[in-house]
Amino acid sequence: MLKPDKHTNPVLSVINIAGLIIEQIRNDEIVNYDDLLSNLVNQTSESVKDIFLYSLSFLYLLDKIEYIPNLDALKLKT
């Protein structure tokens, strides 16, 4: 998944989508899950829906984002 091959679209890679997620959260501080997904679909394509959860998991495992359950939102960890 993280290691690219000749068929990998760099725009739809986990690392690129994770970067776009971080950029969006930096701009808005707290971002609703659905709003974040719709912004990423607008920036890239519908195919991002397949990679979105992998990118969120990647950032969560690196301890970069925090999920706020009562708001169904994400924010950067401080």
PDB file of C-alpha atoms in Angstrom:
ATOM      1  CA  MET A   1       0.000   0.000   0.000  1.00  0.00           C
ATOM      2  CA  LEU A   2       2.738   2.499   0.879  1.00  0.00           C
ATOM      3  CA  LYS A   3       5.338   1.172  -1.518  1.00  0.00           C
ATOM      4  CA  PRO A   4       4.558   2.433  -5.022  1.00  0.00           C
ATOM      5  CA  ASP A   5       4.761   0.291  -8.113  1.00  0.00           C
ATOM      6  CA  LYS A   6       4.323   1.115 -11.793  1.00  0.00           C
ATOM      7  CA  HIS A   7       0.521   1.089 -11.467  1.00  0.00           C
ATOM      8  CA  THR A   8       0.345   3.504  -8.519  1.00  0.00           C
ATOM      9  CA  ASN A   9      -1.328   6.837  -9.149  1.00  0.00           C
ATOM     10  CA  PRO A  10       0.719   9.288  -7.031  1.00  0.00           C
ATOM     11  CA  VAL A  11      -2.295  11.572  -6.541  1.00  0.00           C
ATOM     12  CA  LEU A  12      -4.236   8.707  -4.952  1.00  0.00           C
ATOM     13  CA  SER A  13      -1.442   7.330  -2.769  1.00  0.00           C
ATOM     14  CA  VAL A  14      -1.899   6.980   0.983  1.00  0.00           C
ATOM     15  CA  ILE A  15       0.924   9.423   1.691  1.00  0.00           C
ATOM     16  CA  ASN A  16      -0.435  12.103  -0.658  1.00  0.00           C
ATOM     17  CA  ILE A  17      -3.974  11.811   0.711  1.00  0.00           C
ATOM     18  CA  ALA A  18      -2.579  11.943   4.271  1.00  0.00           C
ATOM     19  CA  GLY A  19      -0.798  15.170   3.325  1.00  0.00           C
ATOM     20  CA  LEU A  20      -4.021  16.642   1.963  1.00  0.00           C
ATOM     21  CA  ILE A  21      -5.815  15.650   5.174  1.00  0.00           C
ATOM     22  CA  ILE A  22      -3.176  17.374   7.316  1.00  0.00           C
ATOM     23  CA  GLU A  23      -3.362  20.479   5.123  1.00  0.00           C
ATOM     24  CA  GLN A  24      -7.150  20.633   5.480  1.00  0.00           C
ATOM     25  CA  ILE A  25      -7.037  20.161   9.259  1.00  0.00           C
ATOM     26  CA  ARG A  26      -4.339  22.844   9.610  1.00  0.00           C
ATOM     27  CA  ASN A  27      -6.527  25.307   7.727  1.00  0.00           C
ATOM     28  CA  ASP A  28      -9.747  24.589   9.650  1.00  0.00           C
ATOM     29  CA  GLU A  29      -8.389  23.303  13.009  1.00  0.00           C
ATOM     30  CA  ILE A  30     -11.340  20.925  13.574  1.00  0.00           C
ATOM     31  CA  VAL A  31     -12.831  19.232  10.512  1.00  0.00           C
ATOM     32  CA  ASN A  32     -16.003  17.172  10.320  1.00  0.00           C
ATOM     33  CA  TYR A  33     -15.416  13.678   8.895  1.00  0.00           C
ATOM     34  CA  ASP A  34     -17.972  14.062   6.083  1.00  0.00           C
ATOM     35  CA  ASP A  35     -16.759  17.553   5.162  1.00  0.00           C
ATOM     36  CA  LEU A  36     -13.186  16.310   4.981  1.00  0.00           C
ATOM     37  CA  LEU A  37     -14.148  13.430   2.708  1.00  0.00           C
ATOM     38  CA  SER A  38     -16.201  15.656   0.397  1.00  0.00           C
ATOM     39  CA  ASN A  39     -13.343  18.188   0.160  1.00  0.00           C
ATOM     40  CA  LEU A  40     -10.920  15.416  -0.774  1.00  0.00           C
ATOM     41  CA  VAL A  41     -13.322  14.089  -3.416  1.00  0.00           C
ATOM     42  CA  ASN A  42     -13.522  17.616  -4.876  1.00  0.00           C
ATOM     43  CA  GLN A  43      -9.718  17.973  -4.868  1.00  0.00           C
ATOM     44  CA  THR A  44      -8.977  14.559  -6.369  1.00  0.00           C
ATOM     45  CA  SER A  45     -11.672  12.132  -7.546  1.00  0.00           C
ATOM     46  CA  GLU A  46     -14.293   9.662  -6.334  1.00  0.00           C
ATOM     47  CA  SER A  47     -11.538   7.038  -6.088  1.00  0.00           C
ATOM     48  CA  VAL A  48     -10.226   8.763  -2.964  1.00  0.00           C
ATOM     49  CA  LYS A  49     -13.035   7.112  -0.982  1.00  0.00           C
ATOM     50  CA  ASP A  50     -11.159   3.800  -1.217  1.00  0.00           C
ATOM     51  CA  ILE A  51      -7.960   5.288   0.228  1.00  0.00           C
ATOM     52  CA  PHE A  52      -9.443   7.753   2.728  1.00  0.00           C
ATOM     53  CA  LEU A  53      -9.706   5.338   5.667  1.00  0.00           C
ATOM     54  CA  TYR A  54      -6.218   3.957   5.043  1.00  0.00           C
ATOM     55  CA  SER A  55      -4.834   7.499   5.137  1.00  0.00           C
ATOM     56  CA  LEU A  56      -6.711   8.320   8.345  1.00  0.00           C
ATOM     57  CA  SER A  57      -5.431   5.104   9.928  1.00  0.00           C
ATOM     58  CA  PHE A  58      -1.894   5.947   8.806  1.00  0.00           C
ATOM     59  CA  LEU A  59      -2.080   9.387  10.457  1.00  0.00           C
ATOM     60  CA  TYR A  60      -3.716   7.979  13.595  1.00  0.00           C
ATOM     61  CA  LEU A  61      -1.018   5.321  13.973  1.00  0.00           C
ATOM     62  CA  LEU A  62       1.644   8.021  13.614  1.00  0.00           C
ATOM     63  CA  ASP A  63      -0.183   9.910  16.405  1.00  0.00           C
ATOM     64  CA  LYS A  64      -0.762  12.964  14.190  1.00  0.00           C
ATOM     65  CA  ILE A  65      -4.554  13.237  14.406  1.00  0.00           C
ATOM     66  CA  GLU A  66      -7.164  12.868  17.098  1.00  0.00           C
ATOM     67  CA  TYR A  67     -10.773  11.782  16.633  1.00  0.00           C
ATOM     68  CA  ILE A  68     -13.494  13.687  18.508  1.00  0.00           C
ATOM     69  CA  PRO A  69     -16.406  11.216  18.787  1.00  0.00           C
ATOM     70  CA  ASN A  70     -19.136  13.583  19.976  1.00  0.00           C
ATOM     71  CA  LEU A  71     -18.504  15.918  16.994  1.00  0.00           C
ATOM     72  CA  ASP A  72     -17.559  13.162  14.515  1.00  0.00           C
ATOM     73  CA  ALA A  73     -14.566  15.333  13.689  1.00  0.00           C
ATOM     74  CA  LEU A  74     -10.786  15.258  13.487  1.00  0.00           C
ATOM     75  CA  LYS A  75      -8.079  17.598  14.726  1.00  0.00           C
ATOM     76  CA  LEU A  76      -4.294  17.638  14.784  1.00  0.00           C
ATOM     77  CA  LYS A  77      -2.658  16.385  17.946  1.00  0.00           C
ATOM     78  CA  THR A  78      -0.734  18.963  19.921  1.00  0.00           C
TER      79      THR A  78
END
